[in-house]
GROMACS .gro file of C-alpha atoms in nm:
model
  270
    1MET     CA    1  -0.546  -2.243  -1.854
    2SER     CA    2  -0.391  -2.455  -1.580
    3ASP     CA    3  -0.636  -2.581  -1.311
    4ARG     CA    4  -0.381  -2.465  -1.060
    5ARG     CA    5  -0.417  -2.102  -1.154
    6ILE     CA    6  -0.581  -1.928  -0.866
    7ALA     CA    7  -0.770  -1.607  -0.907
    8LEU     CA    8  -0.643  -1.267  -0.815
    9ALA     CA    9  -0.901  -1.053  -0.624
   10VAL     CA   10  -0.856  -0.673  -0.625
   11ALA     CA   11  -1.063  -0.391  -0.499
   12GLY     CA   12  -1.203  -0.139  -0.745
   13LEU     CA   13  -1.465  -0.090  -1.003
   14LEU     CA   14  -1.372  -0.176  -1.362
   15SER     CA   15  -1.423   0.123  -1.587
   16VAL     CA   16  -1.304   0.010  -1.924
   17ALA     CA   17  -1.360  -0.277  -2.159
   18LEU     CA   18  -1.057  -0.493  -2.223
   19ILE     CA   19  -0.993  -0.598  -2.581
   20PRO     CA   20  -0.813  -0.926  -2.623
   21GLY     CA   21  -0.453  -0.890  -2.723
   22VAL     CA   22  -0.458  -0.512  -2.694
   23ALA     CA   23  -0.350  -0.298  -2.410
   24SER     CA   24  -0.626  -0.082  -2.269
   25ALA     CA   25  -0.584   0.279  -2.361
   26ASP     CA   26  -0.702   0.372  -2.014
   27HIS     CA   27  -0.642   0.135  -1.731
   28SER     CA   28  -0.731   0.360  -1.439
   29TRP     CA   29  -0.996   0.227  -1.188
   30GLY     CA   30  -1.306   0.448  -1.228
   31ASN     CA   31  -1.091   0.768  -1.189
   32TYR     CA   32  -1.033   0.674  -0.817
   33HIS     CA   33  -0.716   0.825  -0.678
   34TRP     CA   34  -0.551   0.971  -0.367
   35ALA     CA   35  -0.630   1.339  -0.312
   36ARG     CA   36  -0.335   1.566  -0.279
   37THR     CA   37  -0.260   1.942  -0.298
   38ALA     CA   38   0.081   1.907  -0.458
   39ASN     CA   39   0.292   1.678  -0.673
   40PRO     CA   40   0.486   1.461  -0.630
   41PHE     CA   41   0.346   1.321  -0.305
   42THR     CA   42   0.453   1.027  -0.086
   43LEU     CA   43   0.231   0.747   0.043
   44THR     CA   44   0.307   0.560   0.359
   45LEU     CA   45   0.330   0.181   0.317
   46ILE     CA   46   0.306  -0.009   0.642
   47ASN     CA   47   0.488  -0.333   0.585
   48SER     CA   48   0.337  -0.606   0.793
   49THR     CA   49   0.482  -0.890   0.591
   50THR     CA   50   0.716  -1.144   0.731
   51ASN     CA   51   1.091  -1.130   0.643
   52ASP     CA   52   1.064  -1.369   0.347
   53TRP     CA   53   0.844  -1.112   0.166
   54ASP     CA   54   1.067  -0.813   0.234
   55PRO     CA   55   1.276  -0.828  -0.086
   56TYR     CA   56   0.961  -0.831  -0.297
   57VAL     CA   57   0.801  -0.541  -0.108
   58VAL     CA   58   1.127  -0.337  -0.133
   59GLN     CA   59   1.149  -0.396  -0.507
   60ALA     CA   60   0.778  -0.306  -0.571
   61VAL     CA   61   0.820   0.009  -0.361
   62SER     CA   62   1.120   0.111  -0.558
   63ASP     CA   63   0.950   0.044  -0.890
   64TRP     CA   64   0.630   0.239  -0.818
   65SER     CA   65   0.831   0.522  -0.664
   66SER     CA   66   0.987   0.573  -1.008
   67SER     CA   67   0.662   0.759  -1.096
   68SER     CA   68   0.706   1.129  -1.144
   69LYS     CA   69   0.381   1.194  -0.953
   70LEU     CA   70   0.415   0.979  -0.642
   71GLY     CA   71   0.620   0.742  -0.435
   72PHE     CA   72   0.609   0.510  -0.134
   73THR     CA   73   0.791   0.543   0.197
   74GLN     CA   74   0.806   0.216   0.386
   75VAL     CA   75   0.764   0.181   0.762
   76GLU     CA   76   0.775  -0.133   0.958
   77GLY     CA   77   0.439  -0.254   1.090
   78GLU     CA   78   0.319  -0.524   1.333
   79THR     CA   79   0.348  -0.877   1.205
   80ASP     CA   80   0.135  -1.068   1.457
   81SER     CA   81  -0.119  -1.295   1.294
   82GLN     CA   82  -0.421  -1.085   1.399
   83THR     CA   83  -0.277  -0.769   1.239
   84ARG     CA   84  -0.191  -0.957   0.922
   85ARG     CA   85  -0.534  -1.123   0.905
   86ARG     CA   86  -0.715  -0.794   0.940
   87CYS     CA   87  -0.455  -0.593   0.743
   88ASN     CA   88  -0.626  -0.262   0.808
   89GLY     CA   89  -0.452   0.018   0.605
   90GLY     CA   90  -0.532   0.293   0.857
   91SER     CA   91  -0.651   0.646   0.764
   92GLY     CA   92  -0.438   0.782   0.481
   93THR     CA   93  -0.203   0.484   0.456
   94VAL     CA   94  -0.150   0.152   0.276
   95ARG     CA   95  -0.076  -0.173   0.457
   96ILE     CA   96   0.066  -0.485   0.302
   97CYS     CA   97   0.040  -0.823   0.475
   98ASN     CA   98   0.099  -1.193   0.414
   99LEU     CA   99  -0.066  -1.492   0.586
  100ALA     CA  100  -0.197  -1.835   0.506
  101TYR     CA  101  -0.550  -1.697   0.445
  102GLY     CA  102  -0.680  -2.040   0.325
  103GLN     CA  103  -0.806  -2.198   0.005
  104ASN     CA  104  -1.053  -1.924  -0.059
  105GLY     CA  105  -0.981  -1.888  -0.431
  106TRP     CA  106  -0.754  -1.577  -0.434
  107LEU     CA  107  -0.378  -1.544  -0.455
  108GLY     CA  108  -0.366  -1.170  -0.381
  109VAL     CA  109  -0.609  -0.899  -0.278
  110ALA     CA  110  -0.598  -0.522  -0.300
  111GLY     CA  111  -0.862  -0.319  -0.132
  112ILE     CA  112  -0.942   0.055  -0.143
  113SER     CA  113  -1.186   0.269   0.045
  114ILE     CA  114  -1.338   0.589  -0.112
  115ASP     CA  115  -1.465   0.903   0.049
  116THR     CA  116  -1.777   1.090  -0.067
  117ASN     CA  117  -1.570   1.291  -0.310
  118GLY     CA  118  -1.436   0.980  -0.478
  119HIS     CA  119  -1.086   0.984  -0.329
  120ILE     CA  120  -0.903   0.696  -0.188
  121THR     CA  121  -0.862   0.730   0.191
  122THR     CA  122  -0.695   0.396   0.278
  123ALA     CA  123  -0.579   0.078   0.106
  124TYR     CA  124  -0.442  -0.261   0.177
  125THR     CA  125  -0.278  -0.554  -0.003
  126LYS     CA  126  -0.292  -0.919   0.116
  127LEU     CA  127  -0.068  -1.201  -0.019
  128ASN     CA  128  -0.208  -1.549   0.043
  129ASP     CA  129   0.064  -1.781   0.162
  130THR     CA  130  -0.169  -2.081   0.131
  131TYR     CA  131  -0.115  -2.071  -0.243
  132PHE     CA  132   0.235  -1.933  -0.242
  133ALA     CA  133   0.340  -2.246  -0.060
  134TRP     CA  134   0.242  -2.447  -0.370
  135ALA     CA  135   0.536  -2.533  -0.592
  136PHE     CA  136   0.370  -2.357  -0.892
  137TYR     CA  137   0.350  -2.027  -0.713
  138ASN     CA  138   0.642  -2.048  -0.479
  139THR     CA  139   0.879  -1.868  -0.715
  140PRO     CA  140   1.042  -1.522  -0.702
  141ALA     CA  141   0.866  -1.427  -1.033
  142TRP     CA  142   0.513  -1.501  -0.902
  143LYS     CA  143   0.577  -1.336  -0.573
  144GLN     CA  144   0.722  -1.023  -0.724
  145SER     CA  145   0.450  -0.992  -0.993
  146VAL     CA  146   0.163  -1.019  -0.741
  147THR     CA  147   0.323  -0.780  -0.497
  148CYS     CA  148   0.375  -0.528  -0.781
  149GLN     CA  149   0.024  -0.573  -0.917
  150GLU     CA  150  -0.160  -0.544  -0.588
  151LEU     CA  151   0.023  -0.224  -0.494
  152GLY     CA  152  -0.046  -0.083  -0.838
  153HIS     CA  153  -0.418  -0.129  -0.765
  154ASP     CA  154  -0.369   0.056  -0.434
  155LEU     CA  155  -0.254   0.358  -0.643
  156GLY     CA  156  -0.562   0.343  -0.861
  157LEU     CA  157  -0.449   0.135  -1.163
  158ASP     CA  158  -0.656  -0.137  -1.326
  159HIS     CA  159  -0.530  -0.429  -1.531
  160GLN     CA  160  -0.398  -0.360  -1.876
  161ASP     CA  161  -0.518  -0.711  -1.985
  162GLU     CA  162  -0.699  -0.990  -1.807
  163ASP     CA  163  -0.652  -1.277  -2.062
  164PHE     CA  164  -0.374  -1.516  -1.955
  165ASP     CA  165  -0.351  -1.647  -2.311
  166ASN     CA  166  -0.284  -1.313  -2.490
  167GLN     CA  167   0.060  -1.187  -2.580
  168SER     CA  168   0.244  -1.058  -2.274
  169LEU     CA  169   0.237  -0.680  -2.235
  170PHE     CA  170   0.550  -0.705  -2.009
  171THR     CA  171   0.392  -0.546  -1.707
  172CYS     CA  172   0.281  -0.673  -1.363
  173MET     CA  173  -0.061  -0.516  -1.442
  174ASP     CA  174  -0.116  -0.789  -1.709
  175TYR     CA  175  -0.247  -1.135  -1.627
  176GLN     CA  176   0.013  -1.373  -1.775
  177ASP     CA  177   0.187  -1.708  -1.729
  178PRO     CA  178   0.476  -1.684  -1.678
  179PRO     CA  179   0.428  -1.363  -1.481
  180TYR     CA  180   0.614  -1.040  -1.538
  181GLU     CA  181   0.744  -0.868  -1.222
  182TYR     CA  182   0.760  -0.499  -1.291
  183PRO     CA  183   0.554  -0.195  -1.422
  184ASN     CA  184   0.604  -0.082  -1.775
  185ALA     CA  185   0.604   0.262  -1.941
  186HIS     CA  186   0.231   0.262  -1.994
  187ASP     CA  187   0.167   0.218  -1.617
  188TYR     CA  188   0.371   0.522  -1.541
  189GLN     CA  189   0.193   0.721  -1.819
  190GLN     CA  190  -0.139   0.624  -1.673
  191LEU     CA  191  -0.031   0.747  -1.333
  192ASP     CA  192   0.075   1.071  -1.491
  193ILE     CA  193  -0.283   1.103  -1.633
  194ILE     CA  194  -0.455   1.003  -1.307
  195TYR     CA  195  -0.255   1.248  -1.095
  196GLN     CA  196  -0.209   1.534  -1.336
  197HIS     CA  197  -0.461   1.759  -1.161
  198LEU     CA  198  -0.447   1.874  -0.796
  199ASP     CA  199  -0.711   1.856  -0.525
  200SER     CA  200  -0.828   2.082  -0.246
  201TYR     CA  201  -0.713   1.853   0.031
  202ASP     CA  202  -0.489   1.552   0.105
  203SER     CA  203  -0.651   1.217   0.167
  204PHE     CA  204  -0.305   1.056   0.245
  205ALA     CA  205  -0.131   1.079   0.582
  206SER     CA  206   0.167   1.307   0.599
  207SER     CA  207   0.338   1.055   0.832
  208GLY     CA  208   0.321   0.689   0.887
  209GLY     CA  209   0.138   0.490   1.152
  210GLY     CA  210  -0.011   0.156   1.221
  211GLY     CA  211  -0.357   0.261   1.309
  212GLY     CA  212  -0.673   0.074   1.238
  213GLY     CA  213  -0.958   0.165   1.001
  214GLY     CA  214  -1.008   0.097   0.640
  215GLY     CA  215  -1.109  -0.261   0.681
  216GLY     CA  216  -0.925  -0.562   0.538
  217GLY     CA  217  -1.221  -0.732   0.383
  218CYS     CA  218  -1.362  -1.081   0.443
  219ASN     CA  219  -1.140  -1.387   0.418
  220ALA     CA  220  -1.412  -1.648   0.450
  221PRO     CA  221  -1.488  -1.887   0.157
  222PRO     CA  222  -1.793  -1.800  -0.051
  223GLY     CA  223  -2.118  -1.859   0.142
  224LYS     CA  224  -1.926  -1.902   0.479
  225GLY     CA  225  -1.871  -1.680   0.785
  226CYS     CA  226  -1.869  -1.312   0.692
  227ASN     CA  227  -1.933  -1.401   0.330
  228LYS     CA  228  -2.259  -1.586   0.417
  229ALA     CA  229  -2.545  -1.445   0.221
  230GLY     CA  230  -2.792  -1.223   0.419
  231PRO     CA  231  -3.169  -1.199   0.379
  232ASP     CA  232  -3.128  -0.965   0.073
  233GLY     CA  233  -2.864  -1.180  -0.087
  234ASP     CA  234  -2.572  -0.949   0.006
  235ILE     CA  235  -2.243  -1.086   0.141
  236GLY     CA  236  -1.939  -0.959   0.333
  237TRP     CA  237  -1.804  -0.763   0.037
  238GLY     CA  238  -2.139  -0.599  -0.004
  239ARG     CA  239  -2.386  -0.639  -0.291
  240SER     CA  240  -2.288  -0.791  -0.621
  241LEU     CA  241  -2.309  -0.560  -0.918
  242GLY     CA  242  -2.311  -0.861  -1.159
  243ARG     CA  243  -2.089  -1.142  -1.273
  244ARG     CA  244  -1.950  -1.202  -1.622
  245GLY     CA  245  -1.773  -1.532  -1.649
  246GLN     CA  246  -1.514  -1.554  -1.371
  247GLN     CA  247  -1.534  -1.176  -1.302
  248GLU     CA  248  -1.759  -1.027  -1.025
  249THR     CA  249  -1.781  -0.681  -0.871
  250PHE     CA  250  -1.906  -0.605  -0.522
  251ILE     CA  251  -1.994  -0.272  -0.352
  252ARG     CA  252  -2.040  -0.185   0.016
  253ILE     CA  253  -2.136   0.160   0.141
  254ASP     CA  254  -2.088   0.248   0.516
  255PRO     CA  255  -2.334   0.474   0.702
  256ASP     CA  256  -2.085   0.766   0.670
  257GLY     CA  257  -2.083   0.737   0.297
  258THR     CA  258  -1.748   0.564   0.268
  259THR     CA  259  -1.754   0.319  -0.024
  260HIS     CA  260  -1.560  -0.009  -0.042
  261LEU     CA  261  -1.512  -0.158  -0.385
  262THR     CA  262  -1.402  -0.514  -0.450
  263HIS     CA  263  -1.345  -0.683  -0.783
  264VAL     CA  264  -1.304  -1.057  -0.773
  265THR     CA  265  -1.167  -1.296  -1.028
  266TRP     CA  266  -1.295  -1.641  -0.921
  267VAL     CA  267  -1.112  -1.967  -0.970
  268MET     CA  268  -1.203  -2.173  -1.277
  269GLY     CA  269  -1.515  -2.378  -1.218
  270HIS     CA  270  -1.630  -2.182  -0.907
   0.00000   0.00000   0.00000
């Protein structure tokens, strides 16, 4: 594995074991999904990326909207640095942002917040320009693949495979080098399974907006700032549920019962 390969960090709790070389039969994230009373439904994506990212966001929106169960509608969001650093999704919406977030070990982040019924209520995606400025990652293929993958997580999808050295599954939900830019048929089948039932309420907003809420997570390096360990060993993402190799999962629960889940893939040697 190249030492230049930077980890992808994504929000969610892994619910399946991944078998090397074999696509997971179920790559949903712990059955987390957006609540809705009818199919298909439309999620509002607030685009707070700068113009150079627009082609990749537009393509990913088109690709995921090919699902028979859901789609995105894109609205323009604020692009000031404070908005993009926080990248709050807002109640019932998804926000996507880019910024030079620093050499903190991740290339892209997707975050989801869950209500007490286990439904996604807000989500965000961050794209780290610090690493996308490197020649290795500053390519259309890497930018498209990471944009596609992080928005897939915001819909409730997990990775199909996490071993860069396995045979490519030809989906953006697979870790691979060179990257693949688009979803595959198995991703759409998994969305059909996740969203085949209906719920008693909608957790997504019926119209767009740029409101706050949801929380964009912590951007500080491990052990620094909002990720500095507290007296009980917890950090800004919450409490670690355990680490296996380069994989670690964190959970944070707010006083109102809202749960924030973050799965981190650390850089090699961290």
